[in-house]
């Protein structure tokens, strides 16, 4: 830090320079985050000084968090779900598994049984919590093999997980079947719907994946992905809200005496923004956003197949994957662990973006 500060314009100009080096969303085809909705950006500024870590100081913002949790609980078919706004899917997954571990004390070598498709946040979770991570192989269509999952649980298993909207292929595990495995073996069942939680409910005839399914204990879903909030905004929901108590620590000098969240200081700005988007769009608005993304996904697949790229799987949501092939320069596309080209057709990947991309693909084929 320098002794003397700079002029405001200088600072802004310095930062604008760095910002201009960032890639533009209209060429990013690999991200599960998107341009935040305009109302989330305005509201973010309005709430920029709020801290949900000390709720007594910000009772208004705290009510907004409660409302967000309630709305998402309703969306997940359980209005009485407990929850809080996390920094994203990683924190939600970690906290869910922490709860599972607390609920089964006394197991010497605890393990969790997760699909091979599980996001790498589960590796971090197991590392931090000293758990063995048992990875269940893929079954059909890059979803988890549930027979193998059942075989891989044992007396040391504290939780199973299912993924509703896998990071790489956008597939949905058989949540009903995993729910039965969880109930039969008295296991905590966490559903990672960080991505799918704000897509699947808005698809026509979605597969059951939420609290509607018996046995589901907790769900991660991220407004900062398909919820178009500002970053960072995730949400962890529990079927039995009192289970959050297992994480409580005493907080002597705050306006509340106990806290179950991971972070102490927690932003309210993104939470208010996420709630604003939900209020503004309603289910109808989200259905239309998701329908647009699905339409663009179908157009991308049709266009790519016309150039000889072969789809890896029929997508159930707005993720498209293809056998390997080259991609025109200037576009950001990612690869799955099996080497497939992977596209995430987020709201910023509009029809124009898809057509521009396909026009560039035409030039290299
Ligand atoms: N879970 C799933 C299924 C994801 O796709 C992701 C990120 O893409 C995460 C968890 C982690 O979310 P975050 O990056 O917000 O921590």
mmCIF file of C-alpha atoms and ligand atoms in Angstrom:
data_model
loop_
_atom_site.group_PDB
_atom_site.id
_atom_site.type_symbol
_atom_site.label_atom_id
_atom_site.label_comp_id
_atom_site.label_asym_id
_atom_site.label_seq_id
_atom_site.Cartn_x
_atom_site.Cartn_y
_atom_site.Cartn_z
ATOM 1 C CA UNK A 1 0.000 0.000 0.000
ATOM 2 C CA UNK A 2 1.345 3.394 -0.948
ATOM 3 C CA UNK A 3 1.627 6.255 1.533
ATOM 4 C CA UNK A 4 -0.599 8.635 -0.440
ATOM 5 C CA UNK A 5 -3.877 7.723 -2.078
ATOM 6 C CA UNK A 6 -4.723 8.424 -5.745
ATOM 7 C CA UNK A 7 -7.463 10.490 -7.322
ATOM 8 C CA UNK A 8 -10.775 8.706 -7.761
ATOM 9 C CA UNK A 9 -10.564 8.909 -11.581
ATOM 10 C CA UNK A 10 -7.109 7.363 -11.497
ATOM 11 C CA UNK A 11 -8.313 4.431 -9.439
ATOM 12 C CA UNK A 12 -11.306 3.877 -11.680
ATOM 13 C CA UNK A 13 -9.172 4.096 -14.777
ATOM 14 C CA UNK A 14 -6.646 1.639 -13.311
ATOM 15 C CA UNK A 15 -9.364 -0.869 -12.481
ATOM 16 C CA UNK A 16 -11.145 -0.407 -15.814
ATOM 17 C CA UNK A 17 -7.886 -1.364 -17.471
ATOM 18 C CA UNK A 18 -7.803 -4.642 -15.587
ATOM 19 C CA UNK A 19 -11.502 -5.236 -16.207
ATOM 20 C CA UNK A 20 -10.999 -4.780 -19.932
ATOM 21 C CA UNK A 21 -8.638 -7.763 -19.857
ATOM 22 C CA UNK A 22 -11.459 -10.023 -18.676
ATOM 23 C CA UNK A 23 -13.211 -12.123 -21.293
ATOM 24 C CA UNK A 24 -16.633 -11.064 -22.512
ATOM 25 C CA UNK A 25 -19.633 -13.163 -21.624
ATOM 26 C CA UNK A 26 -20.708 -13.311 -25.258
ATOM 27 C CA UNK A 27 -17.714 -15.588 -25.938
ATOM 28 C CA UNK A 28 -17.891 -17.650 -22.746
ATOM 29 C CA UNK A 29 -19.609 -20.953 -23.473
ATOM 30 C CA UNK A 30 -18.218 -22.911 -20.533
ATOM 31 C CA UNK A 31 -19.441 -21.189 -17.385
ATOM 32 C CA UNK A 32 -22.237 -22.078 -14.985
ATOM 33 C CA UNK A 33 -22.427 -18.429 -13.930
ATOM 34 C CA UNK A 34 -23.926 -15.710 -16.082
ATOM 35 C CA UNK A 35 -24.425 -11.976 -16.350
ATOM 36 C CA UNK A 36 -26.464 -11.066 -13.271
ATOM 37 C CA UNK A 37 -29.973 -9.807 -13.826
ATOM 38 C CA UNK A 38 -30.209 -6.012 -13.902
ATOM 39 C CA UNK A 39 -32.374 -5.919 -10.768
ATOM 40 C CA UNK A 40 -29.827 -8.019 -8.842
ATOM 41 C CA UNK A 41 -27.109 -5.512 -9.722
ATOM 42 C CA UNK A 42 -29.177 -2.494 -8.553
ATOM 43 C CA UNK A 43 -30.219 -4.204 -5.358
ATOM 44 C CA UNK A 44 -26.653 -5.378 -4.702
ATOM 45 C CA UNK A 45 -25.546 -1.776 -4.511
ATOM 46 C CA UNK A 46 -28.423 -0.852 -2.188
ATOM 47 C CA UNK A 47 -27.413 -3.585 0.271
ATOM 48 C CA UNK A 48 -23.651 -3.344 -0.165
ATOM 49 C CA UNK A 49 -22.950 -2.506 3.478
ATOM 50 C CA UNK A 50 -25.044 -5.277 5.004
ATOM 51 C CA UNK A 51 -23.648 -8.198 6.991
ATOM 52 C CA UNK A 52 -25.850 -11.219 7.586
ATOM 53 C CA UNK A 53 -23.297 -12.495 10.079
ATOM 54 C CA UNK A 54 -24.670 -10.084 12.666
ATOM 55 C CA UNK A 55 -28.425 -10.304 12.086
ATOM 56 C CA UNK A 56 -29.439 -8.055 14.973
ATOM 57 C CA UNK A 57 -27.791 -5.140 13.168
ATOM 58 C CA UNK A 58 -29.518 -5.913 9.886
ATOM 59 C CA UNK A 59 -32.967 -7.278 10.762
ATOM 60 C CA UNK A 60 -34.407 -6.158 7.434
ATOM 61 C CA UNK A 61 -31.784 -7.935 5.368
ATOM 62 C CA UNK A 62 -32.137 -10.985 7.626
ATOM 63 C CA UNK A 63 -35.830 -11.124 6.768
ATOM 64 C CA UNK A 64 -34.899 -11.102 3.091
ATOM 65 C CA UNK A 65 -32.612 -14.106 3.644
ATOM 66 C CA UNK A 66 -35.496 -15.880 5.402
ATOM 67 C CA UNK A 67 -37.771 -15.062 2.501
ATOM 68 C CA UNK A 68 -35.222 -16.325 -0.014
ATOM 69 C CA UNK A 69 -34.879 -19.578 1.935
ATOM 70 C CA UNK A 70 -38.661 -19.893 2.154
ATOM 71 C CA UNK A 71 -39.124 -19.290 -1.586
ATOM 72 C CA UNK A 72 -36.454 -21.822 -2.482
ATOM 73 C CA UNK A 73 -37.879 -24.284 0.053
ATOM 74 C CA UNK A 74 -41.273 -23.906 -1.658
ATOM 75 C CA UNK A 75 -39.653 -24.457 -5.025
ATOM 76 C CA UNK A 76 -38.094 -27.646 -3.602
ATOM 77 C CA UNK A 77 -41.551 -28.808 -2.369
ATOM 78 C CA UNK A 78 -40.856 -28.158 1.306
ATOM 79 C CA UNK A 79 -41.849 -24.655 2.481
ATOM 80 C CA UNK A 80 -40.791 -25.581 6.019
ATOM 81 C CA UNK A 81 -37.205 -26.307 4.975
ATOM 82 C CA UNK A 82 -34.547 -24.565 7.019
ATOM 83 C CA UNK A 83 -31.635 -22.926 5.314
ATOM 84 C CA UNK A 84 -29.206 -20.111 4.858
ATOM 85 C CA UNK A 85 -27.463 -18.337 2.021
ATOM 86 C CA UNK A 86 -23.986 -19.714 1.443
ATOM 87 C CA UNK A 87 -21.159 -18.524 -0.763
ATOM 88 C CA UNK A 88 -22.077 -21.196 -3.321
ATOM 89 C CA UNK A 89 -22.248 -24.902 -4.000
ATOM 90 C CA UNK A 90 -18.901 -25.694 -2.407
ATOM 91 C CA UNK A 91 -19.884 -24.285 0.968
ATOM 92 C CA UNK A 92 -23.360 -25.833 0.811
ATOM 93 C CA UNK A 93 -21.924 -29.286 0.065
ATOM 94 C CA UNK A 94 -19.338 -28.955 2.829
ATOM 95 C CA UNK A 95 -21.893 -27.833 5.398
ATOM 96 C CA UNK A 96 -24.360 -30.568 4.477
ATOM 97 C CA UNK A 97 -21.726 -33.263 4.943
ATOM 98 C CA UNK A 98 -20.540 -31.647 8.190
ATOM 99 C CA UNK A 99 -24.089 -32.019 9.485
ATOM 100 C CA UNK A 100 -24.212 -35.656 8.345
ATOM 101 C CA UNK A 101 -20.985 -36.314 10.229
ATOM 102 C CA UNK A 102 -22.259 -34.625 13.403
ATOM 103 C CA UNK A 103 -25.440 -36.688 13.242
ATOM 104 C CA UNK A 104 -23.430 -39.922 13.350
ATOM 105 C CA UNK A 105 -20.789 -39.395 16.004
ATOM 106 C CA UNK A 106 -18.545 -42.225 17.077
ATOM 107 C CA UNK A 107 -17.798 -43.723 13.655
ATOM 108 C CA UNK A 108 -14.035 -44.264 13.565
ATOM 109 C CA UNK A 109 -13.390 -44.273 9.793
ATOM 110 C CA UNK A 110 -16.413 -42.500 8.332
ATOM 111 C CA UNK A 111 -17.029 -42.469 4.601
ATOM 112 C CA UNK A 112 -19.413 -40.832 2.150
ATOM 113 C CA UNK A 113 -20.597 -42.486 -1.038
ATOM 114 C CA UNK A 114 -20.850 -40.112 -3.985
ATOM 115 C CA UNK A 115 -21.314 -40.416 -7.750
ATOM 116 C CA UNK A 116 -18.208 -40.270 -9.949
ATOM 117 C CA UNK A 117 -19.754 -37.134 -11.437
ATOM 118 C CA UNK A 118 -19.645 -35.334 -8.072
ATOM 119 C CA UNK A 119 -18.207 -31.836 -8.169
ATOM 120 C CA UNK A 120 -14.668 -31.463 -6.798
ATOM 121 C CA UNK A 121 -16.099 -29.660 -3.783
ATOM 122 C CA UNK A 122 -16.731 -33.160 -2.373
ATOM 123 C CA UNK A 123 -12.967 -33.864 -2.528
ATOM 124 C CA UNK A 124 -12.365 -30.663 -0.539
ATOM 125 C CA UNK A 125 -15.113 -31.631 1.892
ATOM 126 C CA UNK A 126 -13.645 -35.081 2.539
ATOM 127 C CA UNK A 127 -10.176 -33.627 2.936
ATOM 128 C CA UNK A 128 -11.356 -31.062 5.484
ATOM 129 C CA UNK A 129 -13.601 -33.438 7.417
ATOM 130 C CA UNK A 130 -11.243 -36.438 7.362
ATOM 131 C CA UNK A 131 -13.686 -38.637 5.452
ATOM 132 C CA UNK A 132 -13.084 -41.427 2.995
ATOM 133 C CA UNK A 133 -14.732 -40.548 -0.315
ATOM 134 C CA UNK A 134 -16.148 -43.603 -2.083
ATOM 135 C CA UNK A 135 -16.764 -42.816 -5.714
ATOM 136 C CA UNK A 136 -19.491 -44.808 -7.419
ATOM 137 C CA UNK A 137 -18.892 -45.520 -11.129
ATOM 138 C CA UNK A 138 -21.108 -44.153 -13.865
ATOM 139 C CA UNK A 139 -24.084 -46.174 -15.004
ATOM 140 C CA UNK A 140 -26.133 -45.235 -18.044
ATOM 141 C CA UNK A 141 -25.985 -41.748 -19.558
ATOM 142 C CA UNK A 142 -23.309 -40.513 -17.168
ATOM 143 C CA UNK A 143 -25.604 -40.887 -14.167
ATOM 144 C CA UNK A 144 -24.622 -42.851 -11.096
ATOM 145 C CA UNK A 145 -24.921 -46.629 -11.011
ATOM 146 C CA UNK A 146 -27.365 -47.005 -8.113
ATOM 147 C CA UNK A 147 -26.827 -50.769 -7.662
ATOM 148 C CA UNK A 148 -23.143 -50.103 -7.130
ATOM 149 C CA UNK A 149 -23.957 -47.223 -4.809
ATOM 150 C CA UNK A 150 -26.027 -49.545 -2.623
ATOM 151 C CA UNK A 151 -23.158 -52.076 -2.573
ATOM 152 C CA UNK A 152 -20.595 -49.440 -1.624
ATOM 153 C CA UNK A 153 -22.345 -48.223 1.524
ATOM 154 C CA UNK A 154 -21.471 -49.933 4.809
ATOM 155 C CA UNK A 155 -21.705 -49.407 8.566
ATOM 156 C CA UNK A 156 -19.166 -46.555 8.359
ATOM 157 C CA UNK A 157 -21.133 -44.605 5.754
ATOM 158 C CA UNK A 158 -22.460 -41.315 7.090
ATOM 159 C CA UNK A 159 -24.010 -39.959 3.885
ATOM 160 C CA UNK A 160 -24.820 -40.596 0.264
ATOM 161 C CA UNK A 161 -25.087 -37.910 -2.382
ATOM 162 C CA UNK A 162 -26.899 -37.585 -5.680
ATOM 163 C CA UNK A 163 -26.382 -34.917 -8.311
ATOM 164 C CA UNK A 164 -29.317 -33.117 -9.902
ATOM 165 C CA UNK A 165 -27.604 -31.383 -12.790
ATOM 166 C CA UNK A 166 -24.081 -32.753 -13.081
ATOM 167 C CA UNK A 167 -21.381 -30.203 -13.706
ATOM 168 C CA UNK A 168 -19.977 -31.909 -16.767
ATOM 169 C CA UNK A 169 -22.981 -33.441 -18.554
ATOM 170 C CA UNK A 170 -25.996 -31.750 -16.939
ATOM 171 C CA UNK A 171 -27.544 -35.129 -16.070
ATOM 172 C CA UNK A 172 -29.825 -36.007 -13.145
ATOM 173 C CA UNK A 173 -29.091 -39.033 -10.975
ATOM 174 C CA UNK A 174 -31.947 -41.332 -10.010
ATOM 175 C CA UNK A 175 -32.776 -39.410 -6.845
ATOM 176 C CA UNK A 176 -35.789 -41.598 -5.989
ATOM 177 C CA UNK A 177 -33.656 -44.735 -6.044
ATOM 178 C CA UNK A 178 -30.905 -43.119 -3.950
ATOM 179 C CA UNK A 179 -33.609 -41.935 -1.538
ATOM 180 C CA UNK A 180 -34.632 -45.570 -1.045
ATOM 181 C CA UNK A 181 -31.015 -46.591 -0.430
ATOM 182 C CA UNK A 182 -30.737 -43.799 2.143
ATOM 183 C CA UNK A 183 -33.950 -44.787 3.926
ATOM 184 C CA UNK A 184 -33.131 -48.503 3.944
ATOM 185 C CA UNK A 185 -29.719 -47.814 5.477
ATOM 186 C CA UNK A 186 -30.654 -44.866 7.671
ATOM 187 C CA UNK A 187 -28.292 -42.511 5.827
ATOM 188 C CA UNK A 188 -28.223 -38.758 5.399
ATOM 189 C CA UNK A 189 -28.911 -38.014 1.708
ATOM 190 C CA UNK A 190 -27.570 -34.794 0.227
ATOM 191 C CA UNK A 191 -28.726 -33.696 -3.228
ATOM 192 C CA UNK A 192 -26.305 -31.409 -5.006
ATOM 193 C CA UNK A 193 -28.595 -29.293 -7.173
ATOM 194 C CA UNK A 194 -26.210 -26.326 -7.187
ATOM 195 C CA UNK A 195 -26.747 -25.993 -10.916
ATOM 196 C CA UNK A 196 -29.964 -27.926 -11.528
ATOM 197 C CA UNK A 197 -31.958 -26.508 -8.620
ATOM 198 C CA UNK A 198 -32.951 -23.463 -10.598
ATOM 199 C CA UNK A 199 -33.350 -25.275 -13.923
ATOM 200 C CA UNK A 200 -35.103 -28.585 -13.288
ATOM 201 C CA UNK A 201 -38.274 -27.154 -11.659
ATOM 202 C CA UNK A 202 -38.833 -25.056 -14.786
ATOM 203 C CA UNK A 203 -38.492 -27.887 -17.317
ATOM 204 C CA UNK A 204 -41.623 -29.589 -18.654
ATOM 205 C CA UNK A 205 -42.259 -32.826 -16.658
ATOM 206 C CA UNK A 206 -39.079 -32.819 -14.590
ATOM 207 C CA UNK A 207 -37.824 -35.923 -12.823
ATOM 208 C CA UNK A 208 -38.416 -35.741 -9.054
ATOM 209 C CA UNK A 209 -35.193 -34.605 -7.416
ATOM 210 C CA UNK A 210 -36.052 -32.496 -4.360
ATOM 211 C CA UNK A 211 -37.735 -32.848 -0.930
ATOM 212 C CA UNK A 212 -40.711 -34.394 -2.680
ATOM 213 C CA UNK A 213 -38.540 -37.536 -2.815
ATOM 214 C CA UNK A 214 -38.634 -39.497 0.451
ATOM 215 C CA UNK A 215 -35.209 -39.747 2.036
ATOM 216 C CA UNK A 216 -33.743 -36.480 0.744
ATOM 217 C CA UNK A 217 -32.179 -34.729 3.753
ATOM 218 C CA UNK A 218 -30.587 -31.631 2.236
ATOM 219 C CA UNK A 219 -30.239 -29.744 -1.033
ATOM 220 C CA UNK A 220 -27.669 -27.287 -2.407
ATOM 221 C CA UNK A 221 -28.912 -24.841 -5.004
ATOM 222 C CA UNK A 222 -27.165 -21.748 -6.255
ATOM 223 C CA UNK A 223 -28.889 -18.485 -7.188
ATOM 224 C CA UNK A 224 -25.528 -17.323 -8.572
ATOM 225 C CA UNK A 225 -25.772 -19.910 -11.336
ATOM 226 C CA UNK A 226 -29.162 -20.113 -13.089
ATOM 227 C CA UNK A 227 -30.764 -17.762 -10.540
ATOM 228 C CA UNK A 228 -28.948 -14.828 -12.206
ATOM 229 C CA UNK A 229 -27.985 -13.228 -8.893
ATOM 230 C CA UNK A 230 -24.706 -11.481 -8.297
ATOM 231 C CA UNK A 231 -21.833 -13.666 -7.088
ATOM 232 C CA UNK A 232 -21.560 -15.149 -4.428
ATOM 233 C CA UNK A 233 -24.948 -16.604 -3.637
ATOM 234 C CA UNK A 234 -25.682 -20.225 -2.878
ATOM 235 C CA UNK A 235 -28.254 -21.784 -0.604
ATOM 236 C CA UNK A 236 -28.254 -24.846 1.625
ATOM 237 C CA UNK A 237 -31.671 -26.270 2.552
ATOM 238 C CA UNK A 238 -32.429 -28.923 5.171
ATOM 239 C CA UNK A 239 -35.596 -30.980 5.445
ATOM 240 C CA UNK A 240 -35.245 -30.868 9.236
ATOM 241 C CA UNK A 241 -34.164 -27.308 10.102
ATOM 242 C CA UNK A 242 -33.185 -28.224 13.661
ATOM 243 C CA UNK A 243 -30.258 -30.237 12.262
ATOM 244 C CA UNK A 244 -28.464 -26.924 11.717
ATOM 245 C CA UNK A 245 -28.100 -26.901 15.499
ATOM 246 C CA UNK A 246 -25.404 -29.578 15.202
ATOM 247 C CA UNK A 247 -23.135 -26.890 13.718
ATOM 248 C CA UNK A 248 -23.831 -24.192 16.295
ATOM 249 C CA UNK A 249 -20.962 -22.420 17.995
ATOM 250 C CA UNK A 250 -21.263 -19.737 20.669
ATOM 251 C CA UNK A 251 -20.810 -16.194 19.413
ATOM 252 C CA UNK A 252 -20.429 -14.132 22.589
ATOM 253 C CA UNK A 253 -20.004 -10.605 21.204
ATOM 254 C CA UNK A 254 -22.570 -10.636 18.380
ATOM 255 C CA UNK A 255 -26.255 -9.746 18.383
ATOM 256 C CA UNK A 256 -27.070 -13.464 18.234
ATOM 257 C CA UNK A 257 -25.608 -15.963 20.659
ATOM 258 C CA UNK A 258 -25.148 -18.902 18.302
ATOM 259 C CA UNK A 259 -24.133 -19.376 14.686
ATOM 260 C CA UNK A 260 -24.239 -22.427 12.409
ATOM 261 C CA UNK A 261 -22.900 -20.831 9.233
ATOM 262 C CA UNK A 262 -19.377 -21.393 7.952
ATOM 263 C CA UNK A 263 -18.442 -17.766 7.377
ATOM 264 C CA UNK A 264 -18.838 -15.206 10.136
ATOM 265 C CA UNK A 265 -19.264 -12.027 8.125
ATOM 266 C CA UNK A 266 -21.682 -12.838 5.298
ATOM 267 C CA UNK A 267 -22.799 -10.535 2.495
ATOM 268 C CA UNK A 268 -26.448 -9.490 2.332
ATOM 269 C CA UNK A 269 -26.146 -7.736 -1.024
ATOM 270 C CA UNK A 270 -26.143 -10.843 -3.198
ATOM 271 C CA UNK A 271 -28.935 -12.377 -1.101
ATOM 272 C CA UNK A 272 -31.165 -9.329 -1.561
ATOM 273 C CA UNK A 273 -30.314 -9.414 -5.288
ATOM 274 C CA UNK A 274 -31.213 -13.103 -5.560
ATOM 275 C CA UNK A 275 -34.540 -12.515 -3.824
ATOM 276 C CA UNK A 276 -35.256 -9.537 -6.095
ATOM 277 C CA UNK A 277 -34.808 -11.705 -9.204
ATOM 278 C CA UNK A 278 -37.161 -14.347 -7.817
ATOM 279 C CA UNK A 279 -39.813 -11.733 -6.967
ATOM 280 C CA UNK A 280 -39.478 -10.012 -10.323
ATOM 281 C CA UNK A 281 -39.581 -13.090 -12.531
ATOM 282 C CA UNK A 282 -41.738 -15.509 -10.582
ATOM 283 C CA UNK A 283 -41.995 -19.108 -11.749
ATOM 284 C CA UNK A 284 -43.406 -17.939 -15.062
ATOM 285 C CA UNK A 285 -40.351 -15.775 -15.748
ATOM 286 C CA UNK A 286 -37.934 -18.557 -14.818
ATOM 287 C CA UNK A 287 -39.821 -21.028 -17.026
ATOM 288 C CA UNK A 288 -39.341 -18.652 -19.909
ATOM 289 C CA UNK A 289 -35.590 -18.172 -19.190
ATOM 290 C CA UNK A 290 -35.062 -21.935 -18.963
ATOM 291 C CA UNK A 291 -37.149 -22.553 -22.098
ATOM 292 C CA UNK A 292 -34.932 -20.066 -23.952
ATOM 293 C CA UNK A 293 -31.751 -21.787 -22.746
ATOM 294 C CA UNK A 294 -33.115 -25.191 -23.780
ATOM 295 C CA UNK A 295 -34.103 -23.888 -27.200
ATOM 296 C CA UNK A 296 -30.600 -22.487 -27.686
ATOM 297 C CA UNK A 297 -29.087 -25.772 -26.476
ATOM 298 C CA UNK A 298 -31.095 -27.657 -29.107
ATOM 299 C CA UNK A 299 -30.041 -25.190 -31.815
ATOM 300 C CA UNK A 300 -26.382 -25.531 -30.798
ATOM 301 C CA UNK A 301 -26.599 -29.328 -30.994
ATOM 302 C CA UNK A 302 -28.377 -29.281 -34.337
ATOM 303 C CA UNK A 303 -25.810 -26.814 -35.718
ATOM 304 C CA UNK A 304 -22.806 -28.762 -34.390
ATOM 305 C CA UNK A 305 -24.152 -32.080 -35.657
ATOM 306 C CA UNK A 306 -24.517 -30.559 -39.104
ATOM 307 C CA UNK A 307 -20.721 -30.066 -39.026
ATOM 308 C CA UNK A 308 -20.108 -33.654 -37.920
ATOM 309 C CA UNK A 309 -19.655 -33.171 -34.167
ATOM 310 C CA UNK A 310 -21.409 -36.013 -32.383
ATOM 311 C CA UNK A 311 -23.379 -35.373 -29.207
ATOM 312 C CA UNK A 312 -22.053 -37.303 -26.220
ATOM 313 C CA UNK A 313 -25.432 -37.606 -24.572
ATOM 314 C CA UNK A 314 -28.987 -36.314 -25.044
ATOM 315 C CA UNK A 315 -29.088 -33.365 -22.675
ATOM 316 C CA UNK A 316 -31.767 -33.050 -20.044
ATOM 317 C CA UNK A 317 -30.782 -29.508 -19.281
ATOM 318 C CA UNK A 318 -28.797 -26.681 -20.809
ATOM 319 C CA UNK A 319 -25.438 -28.445 -21.029
ATOM 320 C CA UNK A 320 -24.339 -29.812 -24.410
ATOM 321 C CA UNK A 321 -21.414 -32.206 -24.897
ATOM 322 C CA UNK A 322 -19.812 -33.527 -28.055
ATOM 323 C CA UNK A 323 -17.105 -35.930 -29.144
ATOM 324 C CA UNK A 324 -13.871 -34.007 -29.396
ATOM 325 C CA UNK A 325 -13.218 -31.655 -32.289
ATOM 326 C CA UNK A 326 -11.653 -28.280 -32.763
ATOM 327 C CA UNK A 327 -13.304 -25.051 -31.749
ATOM 328 C CA UNK A 328 -12.796 -21.679 -33.435
ATOM 329 C CA UNK A 329 -10.329 -19.297 -31.803
ATOM 330 C CA UNK A 330 -11.692 -16.651 -29.466
ATOM 331 C CA UNK A 331 -14.393 -18.854 -27.935
ATOM 332 C CA UNK A 332 -14.165 -20.409 -24.485
ATOM 333 C CA UNK A 333 -15.383 -23.987 -24.395
ATOM 334 C CA UNK A 334 -14.342 -26.567 -21.812
ATOM 335 C CA UNK A 335 -13.694 -30.306 -21.850
ATOM 336 C CA UNK A 336 -15.110 -33.011 -19.613
ATOM 337 C CA UNK A 337 -12.861 -35.554 -17.912
ATOM 338 C CA UNK A 338 -13.608 -37.899 -20.859
ATOM 339 C CA UNK A 339 -12.407 -35.312 -23.351
ATOM 340 C CA UNK A 340 -15.840 -34.280 -24.615
ATOM 341 C CA UNK A 341 -16.373 -30.672 -25.663
ATOM 342 C CA UNK A 342 -18.643 -29.087 -23.076
ATOM 343 C CA UNK A 343 -20.949 -26.089 -23.508
ATOM 344 C CA UNK A 344 -23.141 -24.553 -20.845
ATOM 345 C CA UNK A 345 -25.924 -22.610 -22.503
ATOM 346 C CA UNK A 346 -26.554 -19.986 -19.860
ATOM 347 C CA UNK A 347 -28.898 -17.001 -20.324
ATOM 348 C CA UNK A 348 -26.001 -14.939 -21.721
ATOM 349 C CA UNK A 349 -25.559 -17.547 -24.480
ATOM 350 C CA UNK A 350 -28.354 -16.060 -26.546
ATOM 351 C CA UNK A 351 -29.539 -17.217 -29.953
ATOM 352 C CA UNK A 352 -27.261 -14.585 -31.546
ATOM 353 C CA UNK A 353 -24.275 -15.876 -29.589
ATOM 354 C CA UNK A 354 -25.039 -19.440 -30.717
ATOM 355 C CA UNK A 355 -25.403 -18.334 -34.361
ATOM 356 C CA UNK A 356 -22.147 -16.330 -34.203
ATOM 357 C CA UNK A 357 -20.362 -19.325 -32.748
ATOM 358 C CA UNK A 358 -21.770 -21.689 -35.398
ATOM 359 C CA UNK A 359 -20.755 -19.249 -38.138
ATOM 360 C CA UNK A 360 -17.182 -19.419 -36.822
ATOM 361 C CA UNK A 361 -17.374 -23.219 -36.598
ATOM 362 C CA UNK A 362 -18.374 -23.227 -40.282
ATOM 363 C CA UNK A 363 -15.130 -21.396 -41.136
ATOM 364 C CA UNK A 364 -12.945 -24.151 -39.653
ATOM 365 C CA UNK A 365 -14.892 -27.083 -41.085
HETATM 366 N N1 LIG B 1 -22.006 -28.542 -7.342
HETATM 367 C C1 LIG B 1 -22.219 -28.537 -8.659
HETATM 368 C C2 LIG B 1 -23.134 -29.575 -9.262
HETATM 369 C C3 LIG B 1 -21.599 -27.596 -9.469
HETATM 370 O O1 LIG B 1 -21.817 -27.627 -10.794
HETATM 371 C C4 LIG B 1 -20.746 -26.641 -8.868
HETATM 372 C C5 LIG B 1 -20.063 -25.641 -9.692
HETATM 373 O O2 LIG B 1 -20.156 -25.605 -10.879
HETATM 374 C C6 LIG B 1 -20.564 -26.677 -7.473
HETATM 375 C C7 LIG B 1 -21.208 -27.643 -6.739
HETATM 376 C C8 LIG B 1 -19.677 -25.686 -6.788
HETATM 377 O O3 LIG B 1 -20.281 -24.442 -6.765
HETATM 378 P P1 LIG B 1 -19.450 -23.120 -6.405
HETATM 379 O O4 LIG B 1 -18.451 -22.961 -7.499
HETATM 380 O O5 LIG B 1 -20.506 -22.067 -6.392
HETATM 381 O O6 LIG B 1 -18.822 -23.312 -5.085
#
